[in-house]
Short mmCIF file of C-alpha atoms in Angstrom, two decimals:
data_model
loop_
_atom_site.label_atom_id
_atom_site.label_comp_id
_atom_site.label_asym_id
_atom_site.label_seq_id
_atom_site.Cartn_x
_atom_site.Cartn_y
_atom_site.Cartn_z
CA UNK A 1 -7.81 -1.12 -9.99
CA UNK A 2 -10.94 -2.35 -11.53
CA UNK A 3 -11.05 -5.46 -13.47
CA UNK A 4 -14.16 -4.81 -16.13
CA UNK A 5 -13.11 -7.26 -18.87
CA UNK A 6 -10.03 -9.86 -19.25
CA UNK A 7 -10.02 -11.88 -22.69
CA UNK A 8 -6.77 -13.31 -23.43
CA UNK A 9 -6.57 -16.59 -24.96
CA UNK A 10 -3.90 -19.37 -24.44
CA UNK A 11 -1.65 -18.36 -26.50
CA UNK A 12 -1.41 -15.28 -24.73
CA UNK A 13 -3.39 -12.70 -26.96
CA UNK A 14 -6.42 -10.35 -26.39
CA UNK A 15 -7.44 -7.73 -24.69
CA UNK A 16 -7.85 -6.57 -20.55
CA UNK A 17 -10.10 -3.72 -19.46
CA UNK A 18 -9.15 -1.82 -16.60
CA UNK A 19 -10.54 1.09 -14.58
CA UNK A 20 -7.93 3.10 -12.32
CA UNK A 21 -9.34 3.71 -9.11
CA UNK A 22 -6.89 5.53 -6.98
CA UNK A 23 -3.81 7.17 -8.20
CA UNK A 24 -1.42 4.55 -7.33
CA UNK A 25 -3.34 2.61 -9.85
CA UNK A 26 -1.54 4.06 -12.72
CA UNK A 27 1.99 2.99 -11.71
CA UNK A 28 0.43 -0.61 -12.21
CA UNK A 29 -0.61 1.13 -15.54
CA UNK A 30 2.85 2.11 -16.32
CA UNK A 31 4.16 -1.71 -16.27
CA UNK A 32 1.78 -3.02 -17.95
CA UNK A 33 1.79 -1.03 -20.89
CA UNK A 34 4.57 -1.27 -23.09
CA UNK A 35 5.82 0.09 -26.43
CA UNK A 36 4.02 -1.32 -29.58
CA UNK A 37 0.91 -2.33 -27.10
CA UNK A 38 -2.36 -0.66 -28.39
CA UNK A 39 -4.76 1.20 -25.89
CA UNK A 40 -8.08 2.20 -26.36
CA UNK A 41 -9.53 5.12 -23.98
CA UNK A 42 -11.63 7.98 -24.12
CA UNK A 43 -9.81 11.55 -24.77
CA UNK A 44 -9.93 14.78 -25.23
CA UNK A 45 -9.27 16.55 -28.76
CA UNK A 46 -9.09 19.62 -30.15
CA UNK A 47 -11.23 19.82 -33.34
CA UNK A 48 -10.78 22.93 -36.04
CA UNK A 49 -14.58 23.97 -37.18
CA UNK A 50 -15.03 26.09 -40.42
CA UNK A 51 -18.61 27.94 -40.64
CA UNK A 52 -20.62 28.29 -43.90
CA UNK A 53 -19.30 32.22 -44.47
CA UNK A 54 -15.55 30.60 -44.15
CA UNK A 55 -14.71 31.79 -40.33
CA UNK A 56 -13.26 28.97 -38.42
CA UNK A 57 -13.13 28.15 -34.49
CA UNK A 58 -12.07 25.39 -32.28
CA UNK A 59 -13.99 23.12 -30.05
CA UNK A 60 -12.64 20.56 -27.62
CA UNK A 61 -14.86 17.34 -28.08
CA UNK A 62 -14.51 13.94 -26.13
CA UNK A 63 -13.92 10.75 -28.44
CA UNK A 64 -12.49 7.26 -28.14
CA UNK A 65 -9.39 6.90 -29.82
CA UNK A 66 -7.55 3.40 -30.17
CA UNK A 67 -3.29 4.03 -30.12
CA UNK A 68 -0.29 2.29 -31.03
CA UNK A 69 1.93 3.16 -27.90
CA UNK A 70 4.96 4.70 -29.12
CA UNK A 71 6.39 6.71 -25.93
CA UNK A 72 5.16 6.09 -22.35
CA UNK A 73 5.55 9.24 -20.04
CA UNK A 74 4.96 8.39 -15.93
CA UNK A 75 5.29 11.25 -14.25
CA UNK A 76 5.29 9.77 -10.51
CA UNK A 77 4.71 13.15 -8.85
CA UNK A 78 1.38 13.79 -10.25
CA UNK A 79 1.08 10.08 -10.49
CA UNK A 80 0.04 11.21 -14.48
CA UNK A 81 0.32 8.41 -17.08
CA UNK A 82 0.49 9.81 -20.63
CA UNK A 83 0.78 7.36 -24.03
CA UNK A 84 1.55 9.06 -27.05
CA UNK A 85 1.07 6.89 -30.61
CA UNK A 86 -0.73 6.42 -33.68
CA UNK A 87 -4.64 6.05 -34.16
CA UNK A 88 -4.93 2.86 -35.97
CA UNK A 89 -8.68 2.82 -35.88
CA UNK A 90 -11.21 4.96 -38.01
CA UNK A 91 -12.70 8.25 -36.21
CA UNK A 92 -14.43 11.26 -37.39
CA UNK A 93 -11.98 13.28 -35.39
CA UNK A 94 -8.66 12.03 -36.24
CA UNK A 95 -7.26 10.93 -39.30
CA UNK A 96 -5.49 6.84 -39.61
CA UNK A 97 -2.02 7.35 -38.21
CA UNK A 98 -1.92 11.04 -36.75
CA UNK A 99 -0.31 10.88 -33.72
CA UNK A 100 -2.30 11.58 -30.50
CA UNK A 101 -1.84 11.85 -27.15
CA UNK A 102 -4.07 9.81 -24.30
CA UNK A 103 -3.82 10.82 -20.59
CA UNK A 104 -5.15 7.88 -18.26
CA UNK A 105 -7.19 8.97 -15.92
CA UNK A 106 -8.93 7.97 -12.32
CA UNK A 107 -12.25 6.29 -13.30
CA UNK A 108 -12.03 6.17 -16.90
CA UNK A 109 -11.48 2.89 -18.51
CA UNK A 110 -8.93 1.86 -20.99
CA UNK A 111 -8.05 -1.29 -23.18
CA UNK A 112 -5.19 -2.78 -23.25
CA UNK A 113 -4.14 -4.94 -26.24
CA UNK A 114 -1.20 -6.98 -26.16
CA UNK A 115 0.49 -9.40 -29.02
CA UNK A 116 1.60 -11.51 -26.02
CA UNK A 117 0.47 -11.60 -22.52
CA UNK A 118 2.93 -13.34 -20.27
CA UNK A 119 2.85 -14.15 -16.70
CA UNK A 120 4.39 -11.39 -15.64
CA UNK A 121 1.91 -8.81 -16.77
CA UNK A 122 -0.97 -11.27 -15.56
CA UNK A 123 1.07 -11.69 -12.28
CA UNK A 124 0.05 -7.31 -12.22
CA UNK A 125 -3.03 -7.45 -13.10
CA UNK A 126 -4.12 -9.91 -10.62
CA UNK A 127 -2.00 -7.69 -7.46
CA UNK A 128 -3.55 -4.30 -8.72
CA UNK A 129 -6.97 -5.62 -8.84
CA UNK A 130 -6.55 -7.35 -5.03
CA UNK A 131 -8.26 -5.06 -2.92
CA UNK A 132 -6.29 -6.23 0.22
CA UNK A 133 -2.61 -4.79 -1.67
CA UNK A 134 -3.13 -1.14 -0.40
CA UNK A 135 -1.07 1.18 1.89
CA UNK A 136 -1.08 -0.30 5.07
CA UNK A 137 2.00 1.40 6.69
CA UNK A 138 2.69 4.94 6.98
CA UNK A 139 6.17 6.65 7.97
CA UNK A 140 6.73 10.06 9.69
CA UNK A 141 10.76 10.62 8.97
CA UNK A 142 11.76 13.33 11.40
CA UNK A 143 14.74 15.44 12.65
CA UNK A 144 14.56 18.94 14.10
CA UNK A 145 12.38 21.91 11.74
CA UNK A 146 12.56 18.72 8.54
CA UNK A 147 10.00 15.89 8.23
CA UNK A 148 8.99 13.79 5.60
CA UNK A 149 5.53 12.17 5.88
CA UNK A 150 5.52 8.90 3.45
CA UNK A 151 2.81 5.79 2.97
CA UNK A 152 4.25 2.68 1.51
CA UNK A 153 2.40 0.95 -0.49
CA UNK A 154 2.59 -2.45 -1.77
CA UNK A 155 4.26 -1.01 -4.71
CA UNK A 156 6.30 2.07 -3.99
CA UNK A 157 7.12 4.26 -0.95
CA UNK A 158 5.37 7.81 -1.33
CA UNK A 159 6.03 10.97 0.20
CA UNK A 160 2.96 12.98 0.68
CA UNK A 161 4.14 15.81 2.34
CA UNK A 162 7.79 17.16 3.42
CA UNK A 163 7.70 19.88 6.45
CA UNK A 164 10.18 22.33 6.58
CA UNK A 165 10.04 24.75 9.32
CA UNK A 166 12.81 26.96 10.77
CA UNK A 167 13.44 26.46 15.03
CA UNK A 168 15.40 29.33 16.34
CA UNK A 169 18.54 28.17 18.25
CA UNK A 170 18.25 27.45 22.59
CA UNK A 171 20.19 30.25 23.65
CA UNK A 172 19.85 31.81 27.06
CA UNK A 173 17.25 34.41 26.65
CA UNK A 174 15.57 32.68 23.71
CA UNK A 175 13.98 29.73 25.36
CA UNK A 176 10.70 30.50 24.76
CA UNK A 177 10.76 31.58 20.85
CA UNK A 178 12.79 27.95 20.33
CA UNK A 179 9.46 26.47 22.24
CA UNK A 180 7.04 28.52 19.80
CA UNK A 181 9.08 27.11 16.76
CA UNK A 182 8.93 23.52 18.17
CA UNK A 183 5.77 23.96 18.30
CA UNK A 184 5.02 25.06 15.10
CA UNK A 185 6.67 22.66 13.69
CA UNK A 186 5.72 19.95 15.64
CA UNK A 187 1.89 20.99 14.72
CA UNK A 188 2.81 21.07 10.87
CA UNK A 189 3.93 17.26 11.29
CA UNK A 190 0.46 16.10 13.15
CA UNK A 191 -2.02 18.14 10.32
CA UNK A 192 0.34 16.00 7.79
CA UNK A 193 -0.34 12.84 9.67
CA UNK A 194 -4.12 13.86 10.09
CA UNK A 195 -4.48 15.12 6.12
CA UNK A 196 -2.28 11.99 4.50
CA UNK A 197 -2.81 9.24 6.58
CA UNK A 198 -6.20 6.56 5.81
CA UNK A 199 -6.70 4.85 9.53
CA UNK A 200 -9.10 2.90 8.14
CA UNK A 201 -6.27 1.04 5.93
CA UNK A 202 -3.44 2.04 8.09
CA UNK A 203 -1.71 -0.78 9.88
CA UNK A 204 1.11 0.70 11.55
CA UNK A 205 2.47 4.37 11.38
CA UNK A 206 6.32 4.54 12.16
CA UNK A 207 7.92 7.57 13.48
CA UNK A 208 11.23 7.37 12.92
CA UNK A 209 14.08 10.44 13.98
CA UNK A 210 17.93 10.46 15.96
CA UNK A 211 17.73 11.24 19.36
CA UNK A 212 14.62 12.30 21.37
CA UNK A 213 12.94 14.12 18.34
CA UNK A 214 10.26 11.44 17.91
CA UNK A 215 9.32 10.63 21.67
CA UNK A 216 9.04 14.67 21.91
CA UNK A 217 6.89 14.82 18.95
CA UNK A 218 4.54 11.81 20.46
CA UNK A 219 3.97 13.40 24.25
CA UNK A 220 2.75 16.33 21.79
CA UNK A 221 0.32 14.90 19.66
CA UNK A 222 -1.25 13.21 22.01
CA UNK A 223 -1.23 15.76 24.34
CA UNK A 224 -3.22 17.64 21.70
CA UNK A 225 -5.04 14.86 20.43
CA UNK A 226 -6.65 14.97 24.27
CA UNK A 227 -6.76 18.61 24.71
CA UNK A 228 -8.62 19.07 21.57
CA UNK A 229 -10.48 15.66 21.94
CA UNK A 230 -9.12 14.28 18.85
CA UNK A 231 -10.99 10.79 17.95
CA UNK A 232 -8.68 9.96 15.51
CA UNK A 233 -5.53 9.92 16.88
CA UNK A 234 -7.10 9.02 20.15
CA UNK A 235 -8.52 5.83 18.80
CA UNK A 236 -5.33 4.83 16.84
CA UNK A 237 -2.91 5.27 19.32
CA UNK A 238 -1.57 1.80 19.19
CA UNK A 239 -0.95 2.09 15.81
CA UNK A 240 1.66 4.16 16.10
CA UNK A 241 5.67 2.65 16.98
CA UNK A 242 8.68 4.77 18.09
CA UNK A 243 11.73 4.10 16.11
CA UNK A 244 15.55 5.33 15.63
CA UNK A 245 16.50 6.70 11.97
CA UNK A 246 20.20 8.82 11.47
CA UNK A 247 18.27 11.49 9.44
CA UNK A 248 14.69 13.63 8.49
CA UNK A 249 15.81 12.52 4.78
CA UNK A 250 13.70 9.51 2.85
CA UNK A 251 17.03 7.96 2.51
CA UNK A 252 17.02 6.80 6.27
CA UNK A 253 13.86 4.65 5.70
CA UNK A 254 16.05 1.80 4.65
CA UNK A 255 17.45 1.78 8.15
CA UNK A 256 13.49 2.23 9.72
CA UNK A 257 12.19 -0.73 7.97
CA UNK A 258 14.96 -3.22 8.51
CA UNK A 259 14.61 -3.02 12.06
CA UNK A 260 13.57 -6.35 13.26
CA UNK A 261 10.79 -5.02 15.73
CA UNK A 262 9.31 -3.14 12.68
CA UNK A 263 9.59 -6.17 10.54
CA UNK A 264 7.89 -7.89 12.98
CA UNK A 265 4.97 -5.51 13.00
CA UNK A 266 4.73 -5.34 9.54
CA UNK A 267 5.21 -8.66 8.83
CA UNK A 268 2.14 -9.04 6.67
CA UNK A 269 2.91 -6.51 4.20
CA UNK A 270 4.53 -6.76 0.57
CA UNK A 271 7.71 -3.92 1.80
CA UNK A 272 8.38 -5.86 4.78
CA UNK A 273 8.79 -8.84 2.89
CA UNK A 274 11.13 -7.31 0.19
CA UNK A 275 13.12 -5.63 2.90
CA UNK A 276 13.26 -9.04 4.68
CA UNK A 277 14.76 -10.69 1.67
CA UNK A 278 16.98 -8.45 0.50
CA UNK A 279 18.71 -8.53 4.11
CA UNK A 280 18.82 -12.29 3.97
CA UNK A 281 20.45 -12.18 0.34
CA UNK A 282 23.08 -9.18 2.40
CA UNK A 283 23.77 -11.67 5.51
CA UNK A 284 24.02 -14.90 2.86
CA UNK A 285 26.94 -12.38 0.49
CA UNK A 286 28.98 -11.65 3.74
CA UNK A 287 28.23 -15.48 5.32
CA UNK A 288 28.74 -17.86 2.65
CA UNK A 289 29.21 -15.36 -0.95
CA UNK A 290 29.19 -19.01 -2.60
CA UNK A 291 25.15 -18.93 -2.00
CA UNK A 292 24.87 -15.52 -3.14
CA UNK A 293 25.03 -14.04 -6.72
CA UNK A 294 23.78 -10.63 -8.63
CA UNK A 295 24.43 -9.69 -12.12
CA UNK A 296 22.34 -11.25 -15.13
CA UNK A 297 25.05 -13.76 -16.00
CA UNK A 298 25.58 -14.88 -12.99
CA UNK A 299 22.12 -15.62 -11.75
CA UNK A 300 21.37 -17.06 -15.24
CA UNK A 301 23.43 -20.03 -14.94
CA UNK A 302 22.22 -20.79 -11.36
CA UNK A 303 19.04 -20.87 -12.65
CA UNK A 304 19.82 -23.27 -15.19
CA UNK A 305 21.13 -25.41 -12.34
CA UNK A 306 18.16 -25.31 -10.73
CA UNK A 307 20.11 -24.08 -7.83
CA UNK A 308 17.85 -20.01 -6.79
CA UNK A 309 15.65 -20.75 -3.56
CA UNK A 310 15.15 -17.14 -3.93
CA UNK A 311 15.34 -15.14 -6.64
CA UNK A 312 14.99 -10.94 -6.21
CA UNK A 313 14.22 -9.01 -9.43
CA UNK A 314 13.58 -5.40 -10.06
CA UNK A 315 10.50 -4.57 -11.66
CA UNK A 316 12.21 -2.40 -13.90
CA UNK A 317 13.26 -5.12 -16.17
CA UNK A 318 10.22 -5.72 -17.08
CA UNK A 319 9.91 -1.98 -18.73
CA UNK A 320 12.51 -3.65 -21.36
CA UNK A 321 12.01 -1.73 -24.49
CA UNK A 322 13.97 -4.81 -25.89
CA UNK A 323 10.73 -7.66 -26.22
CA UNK A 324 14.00 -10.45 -26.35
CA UNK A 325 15.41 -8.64 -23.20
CA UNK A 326 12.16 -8.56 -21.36
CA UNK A 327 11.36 -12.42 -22.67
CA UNK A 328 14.76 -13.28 -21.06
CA UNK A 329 13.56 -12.13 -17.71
CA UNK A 330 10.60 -13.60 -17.58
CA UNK A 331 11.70 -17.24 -18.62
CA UNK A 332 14.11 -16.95 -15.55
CA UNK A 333 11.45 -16.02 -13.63
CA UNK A 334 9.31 -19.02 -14.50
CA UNK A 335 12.09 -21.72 -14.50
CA UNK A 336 12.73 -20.28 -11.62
CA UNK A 337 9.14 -21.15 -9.91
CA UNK A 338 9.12 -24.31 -12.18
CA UNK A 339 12.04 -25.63 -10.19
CA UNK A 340 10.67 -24.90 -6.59
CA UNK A 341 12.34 -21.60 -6.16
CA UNK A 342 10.29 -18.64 -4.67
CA UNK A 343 10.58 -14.97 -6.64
CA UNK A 344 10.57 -11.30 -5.32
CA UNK A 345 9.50 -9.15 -7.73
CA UNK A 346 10.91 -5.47 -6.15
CA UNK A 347 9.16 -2.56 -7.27
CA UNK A 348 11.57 0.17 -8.14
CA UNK A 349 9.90 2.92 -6.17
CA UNK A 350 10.68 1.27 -2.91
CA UNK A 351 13.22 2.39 -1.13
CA UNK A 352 14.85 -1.99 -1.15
CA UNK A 353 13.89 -1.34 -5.11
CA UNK A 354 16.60 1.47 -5.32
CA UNK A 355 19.27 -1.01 -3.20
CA UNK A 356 18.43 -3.92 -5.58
CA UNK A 357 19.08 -1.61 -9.18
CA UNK A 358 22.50 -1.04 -7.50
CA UNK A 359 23.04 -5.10 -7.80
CA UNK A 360 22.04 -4.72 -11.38
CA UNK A 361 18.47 -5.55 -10.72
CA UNK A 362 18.27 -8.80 -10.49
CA UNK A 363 20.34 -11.28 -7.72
CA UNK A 364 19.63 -14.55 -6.27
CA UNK A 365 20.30 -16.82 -2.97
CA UNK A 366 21.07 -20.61 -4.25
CA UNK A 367 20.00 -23.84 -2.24
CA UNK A 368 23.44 -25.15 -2.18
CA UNK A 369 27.03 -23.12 -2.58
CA UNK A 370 28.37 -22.75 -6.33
CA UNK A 371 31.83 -21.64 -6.03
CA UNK A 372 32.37 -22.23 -9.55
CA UNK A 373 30.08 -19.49 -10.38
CA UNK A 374 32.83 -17.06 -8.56
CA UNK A 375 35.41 -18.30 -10.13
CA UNK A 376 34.10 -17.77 -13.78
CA UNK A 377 34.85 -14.86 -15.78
CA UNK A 378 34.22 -11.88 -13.55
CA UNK A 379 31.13 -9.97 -14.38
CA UNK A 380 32.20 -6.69 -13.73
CA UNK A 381 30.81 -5.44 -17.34
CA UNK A 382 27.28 -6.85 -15.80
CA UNK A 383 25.85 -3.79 -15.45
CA UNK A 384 25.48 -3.38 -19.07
CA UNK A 385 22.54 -5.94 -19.14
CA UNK A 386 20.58 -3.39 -17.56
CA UNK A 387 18.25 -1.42 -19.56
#
């Protein structure tokens, strides 16, 4: 993400311009824009003509259009970000207050126009726009004929391409057509790698199955990689790390990246240290579960006790439709720092973002135990502060 313009004043009003750069850039999009927000971008619109002799015909022109945000649609396959609102500025296209719709798109600018920008949404501007926040670690989840190839981000954990690919059975007789399958399949995973993977940002690329399904696949690429003298692969050999998962499915990265040796070579990434938390907060719960809280409540009162040395928080929050809601969060998040305490913000397309919704979204490890905290009203009816 591009920052072109930023004019907010200190009361927290005005105005950011922003160009996407790469698709990933719109999910930044998506949490900063909210309902009620105004953006101003360039779109496409389909205008009605009428000719002197009374025949009429349609043209598509290009116009800027500035919206009230009324619905926000993210569709995170296509990595698409659509706003739909009113125009509240005069055009020669659109009437005041006809509803339009404006898809963001890669290289285009947009404005963004808050009535209140608080840290939080600075807090994304500023990681969006950091060139060093991109994917650095790729995964390759694998089991027999089923692979998922994924690159986590600093913000979410993709998957660019699944390979599905049927191996005949090892039956006596049938050796050799269960080799051409293997084969097959094991090719499908390496273009993958080859097509999705940037080695020029690329850190580390895991590959991750049960069994011998990985160390299989790796005597094969790079037996490849030599035969057909491959630079690529060649050159980023020690890149790559060998690793056990239970499953092909994107469910058993949780596993991958909590393994210390992983952690350890991903240790200066954003995941790693989300994964690395949330485990603490996990070891602190079973350890001492008077240092270790979820639920809104809960972590509330902590907070006011200036007792959180950590405090993990879903991103999702902050996509409130409620302003008081959203407000809430964020002053817990700032008394929070105010009082020494250091904050996670998880996005929710990680796969540790998924494990931390299940806590409610938002938990916290304290500095010292507060066992009055578990004996207070239990918060079982929590989950309704979620939006």
């Amino acid at each position: 993400m591009k920052l072109v313009r930023k004019n907010v004043d200190r009361a927290g009003e005005g105005s950011v311009t922003l160009i996407p750069e790469e698709p990933e850039d719109m999910w930044h999009a998506y949490n900063l824009i909210a309902e009620g927000d105004q953006v101003r971008s360039s779109t496409i619109r389909k205008v009605q003509n009428e000719s002197a002799t009374g025949s009429s015909s349609s043209s598509r022109v290009r116009t800027t259009l500035t919206i009230s945000v009324e619905s926000i649609d993210f569709d995170t396959q296509a990595q698409v970000l659509r706003l739909k609102g009113r125009n509240i500025e005069e055009n020669q296209f659109v009437k005041m207050g006809a509803y339009h719709t404006i898809d963001l798109e890669v290289n285009r600018s947009f404005t963004l126009m808050k009535p209140e920008w608080d840290t939080i949404a600075l807090e994304r501007i500023e990681m969006a726009c950091d060139v060093t926040q991109n994917a650095d670690v790729a995964a390759v989840i694998m089991q027999d004929g089923l692979a998922h190839v994924c690159l986590i981000t600093s913000s979410m954990t993709l998957v660019r391409s699944k390979i599905d690919v049927a191996i005949p059975r090892k039956r006596k007789g049938n050796v050799q057509q269960h080799e051409k399958g293997l084969s097959k399949f094991y090719d499908a995973v390496m273009q993958g790698i080859l097509r999705h993977v940037n080695f020029d940002v690329v850190k580390c690329v895991l590959i991750a199955s049960p069994g011998f399904v990985k160390d299989q696949f790796y005597e094969y690429m790079f037996q490849q990689a030599v035969k057909t003298d491959n630079k690529v692969l060649i050159d980023n050999k020690s890149k790559f790390m060998l690793v056990h998962a239970s499953s092909g499915f994107k469910h058993s990265l949780k596993e991958v990246l909590q393994d210390p040796a992983v952690i350890a070579k991903m240790s200066d990434t954003k995941a790693a240290g989300e994964v690395k938390a949330l485990e603490t907060f996990y070891t602190t719960l079973q350890l001492e579960p008077a240092k270790a809280f979820y639920g809104k409540k809960h972590v509330c009162k902590a907070a006011d006790a200036q007792a959180i040395e950590m405090l993990l928080i879903s991103d999702n929050l902050f996509r409130c439709q409620d302003v008081a809601t959203r407000k809430e969060y964020v002053q817990l998040v700032e008394s929070v720092r105010d009082s020494g305490g250091e904050v996670k913000i998880f996005s929710s397309m990680h796969v540790s973002g998924e494990q931390l919704a299940q806590l409610t979204g938002v938990a916290a490890i304290l500095r010292f135990p507060m066992p009055e905290l578990e004996d207070s009203e239990d918060e079982a009816s929590d989950g309704s502060d979620m939006d």
